[in-house]
XYZ file of C-alpha atoms in Angstrom:
281
model
C 88.356 146.784 181.563
C 85.276 147.040 179.829
C 84.491 143.393 178.670
C 83.760 143.051 174.715
C 80.892 141.509 173.932
C 79.596 139.878 170.616
C 76.484 141.800 168.571
C 73.218 140.239 169.290
C 71.412 138.741 166.173
C 67.710 138.850 165.703
C 65.849 136.465 167.446
C 68.862 138.153 171.033
C 71.061 134.902 170.306
C 74.815 135.947 169.886
C 76.172 136.476 166.275
C 80.367 135.223 166.116
C 80.967 136.001 162.216
C 84.002 133.173 161.654
C 86.748 134.536 159.164
C 87.308 132.998 155.676
C 89.540 129.774 156.089
C 92.522 131.279 153.852
C 93.027 127.926 151.741
C 96.674 127.504 151.150
C 99.169 126.846 148.359
C 100.791 123.906 148.696
C 97.794 122.256 145.907
C 98.039 124.144 143.055
C 101.995 122.999 142.007
C 100.274 118.869 142.539
C 97.955 119.707 140.757
C 99.749 121.682 137.587
C 102.168 118.741 137.059
C 99.680 116.571 137.360
C 97.952 118.402 134.385
C 100.995 118.118 132.520
C 101.580 114.845 132.183
C 98.224 114.145 131.395
C 98.424 117.218 128.450
C 102.060 115.408 127.883
C 100.566 112.308 128.418
C 97.510 113.368 125.548
C 100.284 114.643 123.656
C 102.335 110.888 122.597
C 98.913 108.873 122.770
C 97.467 110.727 120.196
C 101.040 111.036 118.177
C 100.630 107.278 118.333
C 97.339 106.725 117.479
C 96.708 108.750 115.327
C 98.889 107.924 112.298
C 97.624 104.500 113.745
C 94.751 105.259 112.654
C 94.977 107.126 109.082
C 97.623 103.940 108.955
C 94.598 101.409 109.740
C 92.083 103.252 106.930
C 95.250 103.674 104.080
C 96.209 99.387 104.886
C 92.931 98.369 103.860
C 92.612 100.849 100.973
C 95.599 99.747 100.018
C 94.826 96.130 100.677
C 91.706 95.798 98.891
C 93.464 97.360 95.764
C 95.553 94.183 96.278
C 93.754 92.074 95.532
C 94.257 91.789 92.144
C 97.654 91.382 92.325
C 97.574 88.633 94.584
C 98.962 85.023 92.859
C 97.034 82.015 92.277
C 97.461 79.741 94.349
C 99.933 76.853 93.745
C 101.065 79.138 90.696
C 103.653 81.708 91.382
C 103.770 84.293 88.680
C 102.069 87.287 90.197
C 101.221 88.520 86.210
C 99.254 85.113 86.534
C 96.689 87.974 88.719
C 93.219 87.897 88.561
C 92.919 90.916 86.360
C 96.028 89.537 83.776
C 98.576 92.426 84.092
C 100.703 94.176 87.159
C 101.367 98.750 87.343
C 104.285 98.802 85.441
C 106.913 99.041 89.333
C 106.117 95.849 90.820
C 108.814 93.146 90.390
C 106.928 90.333 92.913
C 104.768 89.376 95.096
C 106.276 88.459 98.859
C 104.633 86.614 101.908
C 106.051 85.771 105.102
C 104.187 81.895 107.114
C 102.724 82.890 109.438
C 102.835 87.438 109.700
C 101.499 89.718 108.133
C 103.729 91.073 106.162
C 102.323 89.607 102.800
C 102.466 92.139 99.730
C 102.471 93.387 96.123
C 107.075 94.281 95.972
C 107.613 97.442 93.725
C 110.543 97.614 92.079
C 112.676 101.373 92.713
C 113.986 102.949 90.000
C 117.303 104.635 89.680
C 115.767 107.559 89.257
C 113.928 108.069 92.161
C 115.438 105.519 94.307
C 113.103 106.322 97.523
C 109.618 107.204 95.064
C 107.801 103.904 97.334
C 109.147 105.274 100.415
C 105.404 106.841 100.111
C 103.864 105.457 96.465
C 101.702 103.074 97.090
C 102.573 100.582 93.880
C 100.152 102.246 91.451
C 102.984 105.721 91.675
C 99.515 107.222 93.795
C 101.475 108.892 96.965
C 100.813 106.805 100.538
C 101.852 107.256 104.235
C 102.397 103.706 104.513
C 103.929 103.661 101.080
C 104.654 100.513 99.813
C 107.305 97.409 99.848
C 110.420 98.107 96.850
C 113.537 96.486 95.562
C 116.525 98.795 96.342
C 116.661 100.272 92.332
C 121.030 98.728 92.718
C 119.639 95.113 92.100
C 118.929 94.319 88.324
C 116.868 91.184 86.693
C 119.063 88.292 87.874
C 120.714 89.737 90.365
C 121.086 87.275 93.215
C 121.087 88.895 95.898
C 117.924 91.514 96.651
C 116.887 93.731 99.675
C 113.442 95.143 100.704
C 112.813 98.505 102.188
C 109.813 98.518 104.503
C 108.491 101.112 106.549
C 107.809 100.492 110.170
C 104.826 102.310 112.412
C 105.427 101.123 116.010
C 102.433 99.546 117.271
C 101.075 98.103 114.642
C 101.274 95.953 112.492
C 101.512 97.250 108.460
C 104.181 96.789 106.198
C 107.021 95.963 107.906
C 106.611 96.818 111.640
C 106.222 92.629 112.961
C 110.682 92.715 112.208
C 111.420 95.575 113.874
C 113.465 93.775 116.528
C 114.237 90.772 114.910
C 117.841 91.188 115.256
C 116.727 89.549 119.402
C 117.221 86.022 119.343
C 113.813 85.063 120.585
C 111.944 86.847 118.266
C 114.345 85.603 115.537
C 113.426 82.135 116.945
C 109.608 82.356 116.420
C 110.404 83.317 112.217
C 113.450 80.508 111.661
C 110.604 78.436 110.834
C 108.093 79.957 108.797
C 109.442 81.033 104.784
C 109.224 83.654 102.516
C 107.755 83.427 99.660
C 108.734 85.123 96.705
C 106.262 84.878 93.556
C 107.478 86.858 90.490
C 108.234 86.565 86.786
C 110.471 83.374 87.641
C 108.104 81.803 89.755
C 107.435 80.483 93.073
C 110.677 80.615 94.970
C 110.560 79.115 99.147
C 113.549 80.671 101.408
C 114.418 79.890 105.141
C 115.697 82.638 107.147
C 119.020 82.260 107.950
C 119.752 85.916 110.350
C 118.694 88.900 111.643
C 120.946 91.696 112.100
C 120.535 95.203 114.117
C 123.132 98.242 111.944
C 123.657 101.303 110.253
C 121.360 102.976 107.764
C 123.777 102.934 105.465
C 126.192 99.556 106.222
C 128.310 99.132 103.512
C 128.263 95.305 104.022
C 124.676 94.424 102.640
C 125.182 96.528 99.578
C 126.221 93.671 97.159
C 123.881 92.367 94.387
C 125.550 90.098 91.890
C 127.838 87.833 92.462
C 130.380 86.668 89.573
C 131.058 82.657 90.853
C 129.452 79.911 92.163
C 130.960 80.933 95.821
C 130.127 84.531 95.837
C 126.864 84.139 97.638
C 127.622 81.227 99.878
C 131.119 83.738 100.451
C 128.566 86.666 101.730
C 126.463 84.854 103.561
C 128.514 83.980 105.391
C 129.679 86.923 106.262
C 126.745 88.285 107.246
C 126.196 85.436 109.487
C 129.590 86.317 111.508
C 127.613 89.706 111.467
C 124.247 88.578 113.121
C 122.738 88.274 116.676
C 121.053 86.249 115.828
C 121.022 83.000 113.352
C 119.173 79.914 112.644
C 120.821 77.200 114.044
C 120.719 75.168 110.306
C 122.702 77.571 109.103
C 126.065 75.551 107.566
C 123.199 73.904 105.396
C 121.960 77.341 104.700
C 125.157 78.943 103.506
C 126.438 76.122 101.219
C 124.442 76.992 97.689
C 122.420 79.477 97.712
C 120.479 80.408 94.812
C 119.039 83.663 95.742
C 118.794 85.823 98.986
C 115.961 87.796 99.824
C 117.585 90.624 102.990
C 114.111 92.868 104.669
C 115.231 95.820 105.977
C 113.086 98.044 107.915
C 113.639 100.439 110.660
C 114.787 99.235 113.776
C 113.594 102.412 116.331
C 110.454 103.264 117.694
C 110.775 107.268 116.435
C 111.045 108.064 112.616
C 115.028 109.295 111.831
C 116.601 106.892 113.317
C 119.835 105.536 112.127
C 119.533 101.807 112.552
C 118.371 98.949 110.613
C 117.090 95.474 111.055
C 117.876 93.118 108.255
C 116.471 90.300 107.896
C 117.819 87.179 105.773
C 116.727 85.561 104.081
C 117.700 82.330 101.195
C 116.693 79.923 98.971
C 119.089 77.118 100.279
C 120.661 74.392 97.667
C 120.860 70.636 96.978
C 124.645 69.914 98.826
C 125.956 68.233 101.788
C 126.379 70.648 104.372
C 129.738 71.664 105.962
C 129.537 72.616 109.139
C 131.446 76.381 108.453
C 128.517 78.825 107.403
C 128.665 81.449 111.455
C 130.740 78.406 113.035
C 131.347 79.662 116.224
C 135.279 81.031 117.066
C 135.151 82.700 113.551
């Protein structure tokens, strides 16, 4: 059999065609998976960053407008603010020492009890809404329930309270008083307990009490259901003059059924008795 010689190129050198190397397909699924992960991760990141950025912009506007409502130093009545008046729906000013919570609080109306979930104190549509008192709370109610949004990844509104039901997180709040300033003056309330409950939990939905023992009994019952409470719970529950419960979503995602409650009370001046929240109750 005759030997086949490769063709020669110009100049006499052999010209051998080397076939193109076939590319494998093993890397393609990996690249597709990596791209998918990047797209999903980017979408999730944007889902947090865009609302957070919009919230911060709205928060800055909110704070500028709210400066005119802030009570002057050492004066508890917000009606004596620098502008001399408040929007019709604003009931009080709320501040928690050592936290970003420092807001005017609206009073919800029974005709539209969720209005302030997406409106500011001036009645303008606002994604942040504003903290507001439950519409069922009257002017003389001893227990006020105040709602505020949780925006994951931010400190807006009540976001810093969403995990206060965890004991180690509640410990940080225990030494930080809540300052409530309204037409009755300024009150200093102490953190009593925190818990995580369903959004329709009925035990907290009581606002007025008929006798001196009812409010202490009510608070002791809440303490027994709590996952975190003050070591001074027995003292705080003795003869409180008022209580304020702050409510926010406990989940990172909206639409979930769980709420975090942080209960504050203004303690009375009586001799403590180790009954409220005692072990074994």
